[in-house]
Coordinates of C-alpha atoms in Angstrom, one line a residue:
X1 CA -49.2 159.4 -122.3
X2 CA -47.6 156.1 -121.2
X3 CA -48.7 154.8 -117.9
X4 CA -46.0 152.9 -116.0
X5 CA -47.4 149.6 -114.6
X6 CA -47.7 149.6 -110.8
X7 CA -47.2 145.8 -110.6
X8 CA -43.4 146.4 -110.8
X9 CA -43.5 148.1 -107.4
X10 CA -45.5 145.2 -105.9
X11 CA -43.4 142.5 -107.6
X12 CA -41.5 141.5 -104.4
X13 CA -44.6 141.5 -102.1
X14 CA -45.6 138.2 -103.6
X15 CA -49.3 139.0 -103.8
X16 CA -51.9 136.8 -105.7
X17 CA -51.4 137.0 -109.5
X18 CA -54.3 138.4 -111.4
X19 CA -54.9 137.4 -115.1
X20 CA -54.0 140.4 -117.3
X21 CA -56.9 139.6 -119.7
X22 CA -59.4 139.9 -116.8
X23 CA -57.9 143.3 -115.9
X24 CA -58.4 144.5 -119.4
X25 CA -62.0 143.3 -119.5
X26 CA -62.9 145.4 -116.4
X27 CA -61.4 148.6 -117.8
X28 CA -64.0 151.3 -118.3
X29 CA -66.7 149.4 -116.3
X30 CA -68.4 150.3 -113.0
X31 CA -68.8 147.7 -110.3
X32 CA -72.3 146.2 -110.3
X33 CA -74.4 146.5 -107.2
X34 CA -76.1 143.4 -105.8
X35 CA -79.7 144.7 -106.6
X36 CA -80.3 144.5 -110.4
X37 CA -82.9 147.2 -110.3
X38 CA -80.3 149.7 -109.0
X39 CA -77.7 148.8 -111.5
X40 CA -75.7 151.7 -112.9
X41 CA -76.0 151.9 -116.8
X42 CA -72.8 151.1 -118.5
X43 CA -73.6 152.6 -121.9
X44 CA -71.2 155.4 -121.6
X45 CA -68.2 153.3 -120.7
X46 CA -69.0 151.0 -123.6
X47 CA -69.2 153.9 -126.0
X48 CA -65.9 155.3 -124.9
X49 CA -64.4 151.8 -125.2
X50 CA -65.4 151.4 -128.8
X51 CA -62.7 153.8 -130.2
X52 CA -60.1 152.1 -128.0
X53 CA -61.2 148.7 -129.3
X54 CA -61.0 150.0 -132.9
X55 CA -57.6 151.3 -132.3
X56 CA -56.5 148.0 -130.9
X57 CA -57.9 146.2 -133.9
X58 CA -56.0 148.5 -136.3
X59 CA -52.8 148.0 -134.3
X60 CA -53.3 144.3 -134.4
X61 CA -53.8 144.4 -138.2
X62 CA -50.7 146.4 -138.6
X63 CA -48.7 144.0 -136.5
X64 CA -49.7 141.1 -138.8
X65 CA -48.0 142.8 -141.8
X66 CA -44.6 141.0 -142.0
X67 CA -43.0 143.7 -144.2
X68 CA -43.1 146.4 -141.4
X69 CA -41.5 145.5 -138.1
X70 CA -43.4 146.6 -135.1
X71 CA -41.8 149.4 -133.1
X72 CA -41.8 148.5 -129.4
X73 CA -43.5 150.9 -127.1
X74 CA -42.3 151.7 -123.6
X75 CA -45.1 149.6 -122.2
X76 CA -43.9 146.7 -124.3
X77 CA -40.4 147.1 -123.1
X78 CA -41.6 147.2 -119.5
X79 CA -43.6 144.0 -120.0
X80 CA -40.7 142.3 -121.6
X81 CA -38.6 143.3 -118.6
X82 CA -41.3 142.0 -116.3
X83 CA -41.2 138.6 -118.1
X84 CA -37.4 138.6 -117.8
X85 CA -37.6 139.3 -114.0
X86 CA -40.4 136.8 -113.4
X87 CA -42.7 139.7 -112.2
X88 CA -46.4 139.3 -111.8
X89 CA -48.8 141.2 -114.1
X90 CA -50.7 144.2 -112.8
X91 CA -53.5 143.3 -110.5
X92 CA -57.1 144.4 -110.9
X93 CA -57.0 146.5 -107.8
X94 CA -54.3 148.7 -109.4
X95 CA -56.9 149.7 -112.1
X96 CA -59.0 151.7 -109.6
X97 CA -56.9 154.9 -110.1
X98 CA -57.4 154.6 -113.9
X99 CA -61.1 154.2 -113.5
X100 CA -61.3 157.2 -111.3
X101 CA -59.2 159.1 -113.9
X102 CA -61.9 158.3 -116.5
X103 CA -64.6 159.7 -114.2
X104 CA -66.0 156.4 -112.9
X105 CA -66.8 156.0 -109.2
X106 CA -66.9 152.6 -107.6
X107 CA -70.2 151.7 -105.9
X108 CA -68.7 149.9 -103.0
X109 CA -66.2 151.2 -100.4
X110 CA -63.0 149.4 -99.4
X111 CA -63.8 147.3 -96.3
X112 CA -60.1 147.6 -95.1
X113 CA -60.6 151.3 -94.7
X114 CA -63.6 150.9 -92.3
X115 CA -63.0 151.7 -88.7
X116 CA -63.2 148.8 -86.3
X117 CA -64.8 149.2 -82.9
X118 CA -62.5 146.5 -81.4
X119 CA -59.3 147.9 -79.9
X120 CA -55.9 146.5 -81.1
X121 CA -54.7 143.3 -79.3
X122 CA -51.3 143.6 -77.5
X123 CA -49.5 140.4 -76.7
X124 CA -46.3 140.0 -74.7
X125 CA -43.8 137.1 -74.9
X126 CA -41.1 136.9 -72.2
X127 CA -38.1 134.5 -72.6
X128 CA -37.7 131.6 -70.3
X129 CA -34.9 133.4 -68.4
X130 CA -36.8 136.6 -68.1
X131 CA -34.1 138.6 -69.9
X132 CA -36.1 139.6 -73.0
X133 CA -39.7 140.8 -73.6
X134 CA -41.2 140.9 -77.1
X135 CA -44.4 142.8 -78.0
X136 CA -46.7 141.7 -80.8
X137 CA -49.6 143.9 -82.0
X138 CA -52.7 142.7 -83.8
X139 CA -54.9 145.3 -85.6
X140 CA -58.5 144.9 -86.7
X141 CA -58.3 147.5 -89.4
X142 CA -55.6 149.4 -91.3
X143 CA -56.5 152.7 -89.7
X144 CA -55.9 151.6 -86.2
X145 CA -52.9 153.0 -84.2
X146 CA -51.2 152.2 -81.0
X147 CA -49.5 154.9 -78.9
X148 CA -46.4 154.6 -76.8
X149 CA -48.4 155.4 -73.7
X150 CA -50.7 152.5 -74.4
X151 CA -47.8 150.2 -74.7
X152 CA -46.1 151.4 -71.5
X153 CA -49.3 151.0 -69.6
X154 CA -49.7 147.5 -71.0
X155 CA -46.1 146.7 -69.8
X156 CA -46.9 148.0 -66.4
X157 CA -49.9 145.8 -66.2
X158 CA -47.7 142.9 -67.2
X159 CA -45.3 143.7 -64.3
X160 CA -42.4 144.7 -66.7
X161 CA -40.4 147.2 -64.7
X162 CA -36.7 146.9 -65.8
X163 CA -34.9 147.5 -69.0
X164 CA -37.9 149.0 -70.9
X165 CA -36.7 150.4 -74.3
X166 CA -38.8 153.6 -74.4
X167 CA -37.0 155.1 -77.4
X168 CA -37.5 152.0 -79.4
X169 CA -41.2 151.9 -78.4
X170 CA -41.8 155.4 -79.5
X171 CA -40.0 154.9 -82.8
X172 CA -42.0 151.7 -83.3
X173 CA -45.3 153.6 -82.9
X174 CA -44.1 156.4 -85.1
X175 CA -43.2 154.1 -87.9
X176 CA -46.5 152.2 -87.4
X177 CA -45.0 149.0 -88.6
X178 CA -47.2 146.8 -86.4
X179 CA -46.8 143.8 -88.6
X180 CA -43.4 143.3 -87.0
X181 CA -42.7 142.3 -83.4
X182 CA -40.8 144.6 -81.1
X183 CA -38.2 143.8 -78.4
X184 CA -39.6 146.2 -75.8
X185 CA -37.5 145.3 -72.7
X186 CA -34.1 143.7 -72.0
X187 CA -32.7 142.6 -68.7
X188 CA -29.2 142.9 -67.3
X189 CA -27.1 139.9 -67.9
X190 CA -25.6 138.1 -65.0
X191 CA -21.8 137.9 -64.9
X192 CA -20.8 134.5 -63.4
X193 CA -17.5 133.9 -61.7
X194 CA -14.8 132.2 -63.7
X195 CA -13.6 128.9 -62.4
X196 CA -10.4 128.8 -60.5
X197 CA -7.4 126.9 -61.9
X198 CA -4.1 125.3 -61.0
X199 CA -1.0 126.9 -62.4
X200 CA 1.8 124.4 -62.7
X201 CA 5.5 125.4 -62.3
X202 CA 6.8 122.4 -64.3
X203 CA 6.1 120.8 -67.7
X204 CA 3.0 118.7 -67.5
X205 CA 3.2 117.2 -71.0
X206 CA 4.0 113.5 -70.6
X207 CA 4.9 113.0 -74.3
X208 CA 8.5 112.0 -74.5
X209 CA 10.4 112.6 -77.8
X210 CA 14.0 111.5 -78.5
X211 CA 16.5 114.4 -78.9
X212 CA 18.0 114.7 -82.4
X213 CA 21.8 114.9 -82.5
X214 CA 23.8 117.1 -84.9
X215 CA 24.4 114.1 -87.2
X216 CA 20.6 113.5 -87.5
X217 CA 20.5 110.4 -85.3
X218 CA 18.3 110.1 -82.2
X219 CA 19.6 110.0 -78.7
X220 CA 17.4 107.6 -76.7
X221 CA 19.2 108.4 -73.5
X222 CA 18.2 112.0 -73.5
X223 CA 14.5 112.1 -73.5
X224 CA 13.6 114.5 -70.7
X225 CA 12.1 111.5 -69.0
X226 CA 12.8 112.5 -65.4
X227 CA 11.3 115.7 -64.0
X228 CA 13.5 116.6 -61.0
X229 CA 12.4 118.6 -58.0
X230 CA 14.3 119.9 -55.0
X231 CA 13.1 120.1 -51.4
X232 CA 11.2 123.4 -50.7
X233 CA 10.5 124.1 -54.4
X234 CA 7.0 125.0 -55.5
X235 CA 5.1 122.6 -57.7
X236 CA 2.0 124.5 -58.4
X237 CA -0.3 127.4 -57.2
X238 CA -4.0 127.9 -56.8
X239 CA -5.5 130.7 -58.9
X240 CA -8.8 131.9 -57.3
X241 CA -11.9 132.7 -59.5
X242 CA -12.5 136.2 -60.8
X243 CA -15.4 138.0 -59.1
X244 CA -18.9 138.1 -60.7
X245 CA -21.9 140.3 -60.5
X246 CA -25.7 139.8 -60.2
X247 CA -28.1 140.4 -63.1
X248 CA -31.7 141.6 -63.2
X249 CA -34.6 140.3 -65.4
X250 CA -37.3 142.5 -67.0
X251 CA -39.6 141.9 -64.0
X252 CA -37.1 143.6 -61.7
X253 CA -36.0 140.4 -60.1
X254 CA -32.3 140.0 -59.1
X255 CA -30.6 137.1 -60.8
X256 CA -27.7 135.9 -58.6
X257 CA -24.5 135.0 -60.3
X258 CA -22.9 131.5 -60.0
X259 CA -19.8 131.2 -58.0
X260 CA -16.8 129.7 -59.8
X261 CA -15.4 126.3 -58.8
X262 CA -12.3 126.5 -56.5
X263 CA -10.0 123.5 -57.3
X264 CA -8.2 121.6 -54.6
X265 CA -4.5 121.6 -54.4
X266 CA -3.3 118.1 -55.6
X267 CA -1.5 117.1 -52.4
X268 CA 0.2 113.8 -52.8
X269 CA 3.2 111.8 -51.6
X270 CA 6.0 113.9 -50.2
X271 CA 4.2 117.2 -50.9
X272 CA 2.4 119.7 -48.6
X273 CA 0.5 123.0 -48.9
X274 CA 2.0 126.4 -47.9
X275 CA 0.8 128.4 -44.9
X276 CA -1.8 130.3 -47.0
X277 CA -3.0 127.1 -48.6
X278 CA -2.5 128.3 -52.1
X279 CA 0.9 126.7 -53.1
X280 CA 2.0 123.1 -53.2
X281 CA 5.6 122.5 -52.0
X282 CA 7.8 119.5 -52.3
X283 CA 9.1 117.9 -49.1
X284 CA 11.9 115.9 -50.5
X285 CA 14.3 115.8 -53.4
X286 CA 13.1 113.5 -56.2
X287 CA 11.1 113.2 -59.4
X288 CA 7.6 114.4 -60.1
X289 CA 4.8 111.9 -60.8
X290 CA 1.6 113.6 -61.9
X291 CA -1.7 111.8 -61.3
X292 CA -5.2 112.9 -62.2
X293 CA -5.8 114.3 -58.6
X294 CA -2.4 114.3 -57.0
X295 CA 1.2 115.2 -57.5
X296 CA 3.8 112.9 -55.9
X297 CA 7.5 113.3 -55.5
X298 CA 9.2 110.0 -55.7
X299 CA 12.7 108.7 -55.9
X300 CA 13.5 106.5 -58.9
X301 CA 13.9 102.8 -58.3
X302 CA 17.2 101.9 -59.9
X303 CA 18.2 98.4 -61.0
X304 CA 22.0 98.3 -61.2
X305 CA 22.4 95.5 -63.7
X306 CA 20.0 93.1 -65.5
X307 CA 16.6 92.0 -64.5
X308 CA 17.0 88.3 -64.4
X309 CA 17.8 85.5 -62.0
X310 CA 19.6 87.7 -59.5
X311 CA 16.8 90.2 -59.1
X312 CA 13.7 88.3 -60.0
X313 CA 10.6 90.2 -61.3
X314 CA 10.3 93.9 -60.5
X315 CA 7.0 95.5 -59.4
X316 CA 7.0 99.1 -58.3
X317 CA 4.6 102.0 -58.0
X318 CA 7.1 104.6 -59.1
X319 CA 9.3 104.8 -62.2
X320 CA 12.0 102.2 -62.8
X321 CA 15.4 102.6 -64.3
X322 CA 17.2 99.4 -65.4
X323 CA 20.8 99.9 -66.2
X324 CA 21.2 96.5 -67.9
X325 CA 19.0 94.1 -69.9
X326 CA 15.7 92.4 -69.2
X327 CA 16.2 88.7 -69.7
X328 CA 13.7 86.2 -71.2
X329 CA 10.9 85.0 -68.9
X330 CA 11.0 87.9 -66.5
X331 CA 8.6 90.8 -66.1
X332 CA 8.8 94.4 -65.0
X333 CA 5.7 96.4 -63.8
X334 CA 5.8 100.1 -62.9
X335 CA 3.2 102.7 -62.0
X336 CA 5.3 105.3 -63.8
X337 CA 7.8 105.0 -66.5
X338 CA 10.2 102.2 -67.4
X339 CA 13.7 102.9 -68.8
X340 CA 16.0 100.1 -70.0
X341 CA 19.5 101.0 -70.9
X342 CA 20.2 97.6 -72.6
X343 CA 18.0 95.2 -74.6
X344 CA 14.8 93.4 -73.9
X345 CA 14.4 89.7 -74.8
X346 CA 11.0 87.9 -74.9
X347 CA 10.0 89.4 -71.5
X348 CA 6.9 91.3 -70.5
X349 CA 7.0 95.0 -69.5
X350 CA 4.0 97.1 -68.5
X351 CA 4.1 100.7 -67.4
X352 CA 1.5 103.3 -66.5
X353 CA 3.6 105.9 -68.3
X354 CA 6.2 105.5 -71.0
X355 CA 8.6 102.7 -72.0
X356 CA 12.0 103.6 -73.3
X357 CA 14.4 100.9 -74.5
X358 CA 17.7 102.4 -75.5
X359 CA 18.9 99.5 -77.7
X360 CA 15.9 97.4 -78.8
X361 CA 13.9 94.3 -78.4
X362 CA 13.7 90.8 -79.9
X363 CA 10.6 89.3 -78.5
X364 CA 10.8 85.9 -80.1
X365 CA 7.1 86.1 -80.9
X366 CA 6.2 86.2 -77.2
X367 CA 7.8 89.3 -75.7
X368 CA 5.4 92.2 -75.2
X369 CA 5.4 95.9 -74.2
X370 CA 2.4 97.7 -72.9
X371 CA 2.5 101.4 -72.1
X372 CA 0.0 104.0 -71.0
X373 CA 2.1 106.6 -72.8
X374 CA 4.7 106.2 -75.5
X375 CA 7.0 103.3 -76.5
X376 CA 10.5 104.2 -77.8
X377 CA 13.3 102.0 -79.0
X378 CA 15.9 101.5 -81.8
X379 CA 14.4 98.3 -83.2
X380 CA 11.6 95.9 -82.5
X381 CA 11.5 92.4 -84.0
X382 CA 9.0 89.6 -83.4
X383 CA 7.5 91.6 -80.6
X384 CA 4.1 92.7 -79.4
X385 CA 3.8 96.5 -78.9
X386 CA 0.8 98.3 -77.4
X387 CA 0.9 102.0 -76.6
X388 CA -1.8 104.4 -75.7
X389 CA 0.0 107.2 -77.6
X390 CA 2.9 107.1 -80.0
X391 CA 5.5 104.5 -80.9
X392 CA 9.0 105.7 -82.0
X393 CA 11.6 103.4 -83.6
X394 CA 14.1 103.0 -86.3
X395 CA 12.9 99.6 -87.7
X396 CA 10.0 97.3 -86.9
X397 CA 9.9 93.8 -88.4
X398 CA 7.3 91.0 -88.2
X399 CA 5.7 92.5 -85.1
X400 CA 2.2 93.2 -84.0
X401 CA 1.9 96.9 -83.3
X402 CA -1.0 98.9 -81.9
X403 CA -0.7 102.7 -81.1
X404 CA -3.5 105.0 -80.1
X405 CA -1.6 107.9 -81.8
X406 CA 0.9 107.5 -84.6
X407 CA 3.8 105.2 -85.5
X408 CA 6.9 107.3 -86.3
X409 CA 10.0 105.6 -87.8
X410 CA 13.2 107.7 -87.9
X411 CA 16.9 107.5 -89.0
X412 CA 18.1 106.2 -92.4
X413 CA 16.5 102.8 -92.2
X414 CA 13.0 103.8 -90.9
X415 CA 11.4 100.6 -92.2
X416 CA 8.2 98.8 -91.4
X417 CA 8.2 95.3 -92.8
X418 CA 6.0 92.3 -92.2
X419 CA 3.4 91.9 -89.4
X420 CA 0.4 94.0 -88.6
X421 CA 0.3 97.7 -87.6
X422 CA -2.8 99.4 -86.3
X423 CA -2.7 103.1 -85.3
X424 CA -5.2 105.8 -84.5
X425 CA -3.7 108.7 -86.4
X426 CA -1.0 107.9 -89.0
X427 CA 2.2 106.2 -90.0
X428 CA 5.5 108.0 -90.9
X429 CA 8.3 106.0 -92.4
X430 CA 10.9 105.8 -95.1
X431 CA 10.0 102.3 -96.4
X432 CA 6.9 100.3 -96.0
X433 CA 7.2 96.6 -96.9
X434 CA 10.3 95.0 -98.5
X435 CA 11.4 94.0 -102.0
X436 CA 10.6 90.3 -101.3
X437 CA 6.9 91.2 -101.1
X438 CA 6.3 90.3 -97.4
X439 CA 2.7 90.9 -96.4
X440 CA 2.6 94.0 -94.4
X441 CA -0.8 95.2 -93.0
X442 CA -1.2 98.8 -92.1
X443 CA -4.5 100.0 -90.6
X444 CA -5.8 103.4 -89.3
X445 CA -8.9 103.4 -87.1
X446 CA -10.1 105.5 -84.3
X447 CA -13.3 107.0 -82.9
X448 CA -12.3 110.5 -84.0
X449 CA -11.8 109.4 -87.6
X450 CA -15.2 107.6 -87.6
X451 CA -16.9 110.7 -86.2
X452 CA -15.3 112.9 -88.8
X453 CA -16.3 110.5 -91.6
X454 CA -19.9 110.4 -90.3
X455 CA -20.2 114.2 -90.0
X456 CA -18.7 114.7 -93.5
X457 CA -21.0 112.2 -95.2
X458 CA -24.1 113.8 -93.6
X459 CA -23.4 117.5 -93.9
X460 CA -20.8 118.1 -96.6
X461 CA -20.7 117.6 -100.3
X462 CA -17.8 116.7 -102.4
X463 CA -15.7 119.9 -103.1
X464 CA -15.8 119.1 -106.8
X465 CA -19.6 119.0 -106.8
X466 CA -19.9 122.3 -104.9
X467 CA -17.4 123.9 -107.3
X468 CA -19.6 122.9 -110.2
X469 CA -22.7 124.4 -108.6
X470 CA -20.8 127.5 -107.8
X471 CA -19.7 128.0 -111.4
X472 CA -23.3 127.5 -112.6
X473 CA -24.6 130.1 -110.2
X474 CA -22.0 132.6 -111.3
X475 CA -22.8 131.9 -115.0
X476 CA -26.5 132.5 -114.4
X477 CA -25.8 135.8 -112.8
X478 CA -23.7 136.9 -115.7
X479 CA -26.4 135.9 -118.2
X480 CA -29.0 137.9 -116.2
X481 CA -26.8 141.0 -116.2
X482 CA -26.2 140.7 -120.0
X483 CA -29.8 140.3 -120.9
X484 CA -30.9 143.1 -118.5
X485 CA -28.3 145.5 -119.9
X486 CA -29.4 144.7 -123.5
X487 CA -33.0 145.5 -122.8
X488 CA -32.1 148.6 -120.9
X489 CA -30.1 150.0 -123.8
X490 CA -32.9 149.3 -126.2
X491 CA -35.3 151.2 -124.0
X492 CA -32.9 154.2 -123.8
X493 CA -32.4 154.3 -127.6
X494 CA -36.1 154.3 -128.4
X495 CA -37.1 156.7 -125.6
X496 CA -34.4 159.2 -125.2
X497 CA -36.8 161.7 -123.6
X498 CA -37.1 159.4 -120.5
X499 CA -35.3 160.9 -117.5
X500 CA -35.0 157.5 -115.8
X501 CA -38.1 157.7 -113.7
X502 CA -39.9 155.2 -115.8
X503 CA -37.1 152.7 -115.4
X504 CA -36.5 153.3 -111.7
X505 CA -38.7 150.6 -110.3
X506 CA -37.3 148.1 -112.8
X507 CA -33.8 148.9 -111.6
X508 CA -34.9 148.3 -108.0
X509 CA -36.4 144.9 -109.0
X510 CA -33.3 143.9 -110.9
X511 CA -31.2 144.9 -107.8
X512 CA -33.2 142.5 -105.6
X513 CA -32.6 139.8 -108.2
X514 CA -28.8 140.5 -108.0
X515 CA -28.9 140.2 -104.3
X516 CA -30.6 136.8 -104.6
X517 CA -27.8 135.6 -106.9
X518 CA -25.1 137.0 -104.6
X519 CA -26.6 135.3 -101.6
X520 CA -26.7 132.0 -103.3
X521 CA -23.1 132.3 -104.5
X522 CA -21.9 133.3 -101.0
X523 CA -23.6 130.2 -99.5
X524 CA -22.0 127.9 -102.1
X525 CA -18.6 129.5 -101.4
X526 CA -19.0 128.9 -97.7
X527 CA -20.0 125.2 -98.2
X528 CA -17.0 124.7 -100.5
X529 CA -14.6 126.1 -97.9
X530 CA -16.1 123.8 -95.2
X531 CA -15.8 120.8 -97.6
X532 CA -12.1 121.7 -98.3
X533 CA -11.5 122.0 -94.6
X534 CA -13.0 118.6 -93.9
X535 CA -10.8 117.1 -96.7
X536 CA -7.7 118.7 -95.0
X537 CA -8.8 117.0 -91.7
X538 CA -8.7 113.6 -93.5
X539 CA -5.1 114.3 -94.6
X540 CA -4.0 114.1 -90.9
X541 CA -5.0 110.4 -90.9
X542 CA -2.4 109.3 -93.5
X543 CA 0.4 106.8 -94.3
X544 CA 3.5 108.6 -95.4
X545 CA 6.5 106.8 -97.0
X546 CA 9.4 109.1 -98.0
X547 CA 11.2 106.2 -99.6
X548 CA 9.4 103.2 -101.1
X549 CA 6.1 101.3 -100.7
X550 CA 6.5 97.8 -102.0
X551 CA 3.9 95.3 -103.3
X552 CA 2.4 93.2 -100.6
X553 CA 1.4 96.2 -98.5
X554 CA -2.3 96.2 -97.6
X555 CA -3.7 99.5 -96.3
X556 CA -7.0 100.1 -94.5
X557 CA -8.3 103.5 -93.4
X558 CA -11.7 103.7 -91.7
X559 CA -12.7 100.4 -93.4
X560 CA -11.6 101.4 -96.9
X561 CA -8.8 99.3 -98.3
X562 CA -6.0 99.7 -100.8
X563 CA -3.6 97.0 -102.0
X564 CA -0.2 98.1 -103.3
X565 CA 0.4 96.2 -106.6
X566 CA 3.5 98.1 -107.8
X567 CA 6.4 99.9 -106.2
X568 CA 5.4 103.5 -105.3
X569 CA 8.0 106.0 -104.2
X570 CA 7.7 109.0 -101.9
X571 CA 3.9 108.8 -101.5
X572 CA 1.3 109.9 -99.0
X573 CA -1.9 107.7 -98.8
X574 CA -5.0 109.2 -97.3
X575 CA -8.8 108.9 -97.3
X576 CA -11.0 111.1 -99.4
X577 CA -14.8 110.7 -99.9
X578 CA -15.1 106.9 -99.8
X579 CA -11.7 105.8 -101.2
X580 CA -8.0 105.8 -100.5
X581 CA -5.9 107.9 -102.8
X582 CA -2.2 108.8 -102.8
X583 CA -0.2 111.8 -104.0
X584 CA 3.5 112.5 -103.9
X585 CA 4.8 113.3 -100.4
X586 CA 6.2 116.8 -99.9
X587 CA 8.8 118.2 -97.5
X588 CA 6.0 119.5 -95.4
X589 CA 4.8 115.9 -94.8
X590 CA 6.7 115.4 -91.6
X591 CA 5.7 113.7 -88.3
X592 CA 4.5 117.0 -87.0
X593 CA 1.8 117.0 -89.7
X594 CA 0.4 113.7 -88.4
X595 CA -2.4 114.2 -86.0
X596 CA -1.6 113.5 -82.3

C-alpha cells in the first residue's frame, strides 16, 4: 500500500523543514526516556527493520543496473512533484501515525495537548475615534475555548455598549479560530453637513478665446470680453448646506456632526442682497467684474481715440476700451481688462485681467504687455510679453515671451521666429524658427511639470522595463503549467487505478502556485498602466509644429535640452524619461490637447 506523504498538506503552512534522512532513521524506533535504566528495548523494531533494509538494498542494486530503467512508483512521482513545487519534505512529527500503525507507543505525551490552569487572555483595541473595537484572544493551550458569553461579559466590563456584533462573535467562537482578531463592535458614523456654495448666474471663466470665422481667420473684436448685466438682474444665489446627523461610538457616546460652512454673498460695487439675503442683485446697468471676494458692476471706461498727448496716461480700476492706438512713451493701467482697437507702439500696458490688441504691437525692443489673464493680438514684434495664462497670436518675431499657460499661434502664418519663449505648458504653431537659421529658444518649465517629473522618477519604472518583466512572469507561468501537466499525465498512465484522491493535495498546492503567478502578473500590469498614464501626462507638455521646425531652434523641457540640426516637418516634441523625443504630429494634436 502506498502512503501519501502528509507534507503536501502542510506545504503552505511554512513550518520548519526536517531532514528526510533523519525521519527515515527514526522509523520503527520508540522514543527513549530520560532514565537509561527504564529504557524500552528496541530489539523488535530493529528485527522488523532488517527485512525492510534488505529490500531497500535489493532495490538499490537493481537501480544500479543500466540495462533496465527503473519504473517510478507513486511515491517517486509525488516526491518529484514536491521538488517541482518547492515543497518541504515530510516532518518527523508526521511519522507518529506510522509508528502507531506498527504497534509502537510513544513514551512521552504531547505537551500542547495538556490542559492549562491559566484562563485565556482577552485584549481589546479601540480605534482613536471610538468607532471600531477589535478583540484579540491569547490561549495557553490548544484545548482552551472562549464562549460568546465570556466575550460579551468582557465587553461589558470594558464599557462597550453600542454596535456589538453578536452574530459575528458567536460565529467566531464556533469556528474557534482564535489566532485571528475579531471586529466585535462598530459605531455609527457621523454625517457632517456639506458646505454651502455660491451658484453663479453668469459665466465665471475669465479665459478669452478669439471667435473663428467661416473662412478660418480669427475675429479679435468678438472675444466675449464684456459680461453685461442689467439693473435688477440676479448675479448669484446662496445655496445652504445639506443637513447632517450625529453619530455614536462603541462606548455609547454621541458624536456630534460638524456644521457646514455658509459662504457670504460677494457684495461689491453697485450690488446688493435681496430681502431674504440669499440672492445678489445688480443695482445698475454695466459690466461684471469678478474679484476673489466680491462682484462689482462697473461701467467701461472708453477712450474715444488714441492714448497719446491729448489724453495722457490712463489709470483706471475698471476695464478700459481704447478705440484708437496707444502711442510710444505712454502707459495704460487697468484693474480689469484692456482692449485696444488699433495698434500699440513701444508703450507699456498692464492689466489685472486680459489684454486684447486687435491689430498688433511693434514694441521697438522696449514696449511691454503684462496681463494677469491672457494676451491676444495679430502680431508682436520686438516686444516683451508676460501673461499669467495663455498668449494668442498669428506671428511673434524677435520678442521675449513668457506665458504661465501655453503659446498658441493661429492662422496661415502661425510662426514663432527669433527671441526667447518660456511657457508653463506648451507651444502650438505652424512654423518654429526660419530658413535663415535665426536662433529661437523655446522653453517649457513649471512647478506642475517638475512635480510630475519627480513623482515619476521615484515611483514609476519605464514602461518598456515593466513590459519586459511582465513577459517574463507570463513565460514562467506557462513553463510551470507545462511541466506540471507532463508529470500529471505520467502519474495517470502508470497508476490508472488511482481515482484522483492521491493527487488531490498536489492539485491544491499547484493551484496556490498559480494564484501567486497570477497576482504577480496583475501587479505588473497595473504598474505598466500607471507608467503609461504618466507618459501620457508628459505629452501635455509639448511643442507642436504642424509646418516646419528649422535648424537654430533650441528646445528645453524641464531642464532637458534638444537642438534642432536639420529641418523637421509636422513634429511634436515632448519629454519622456530623461530625454526629449519627437514623433509626427497627428490631427488630434491641437491646442485643445495642450494642458491649460
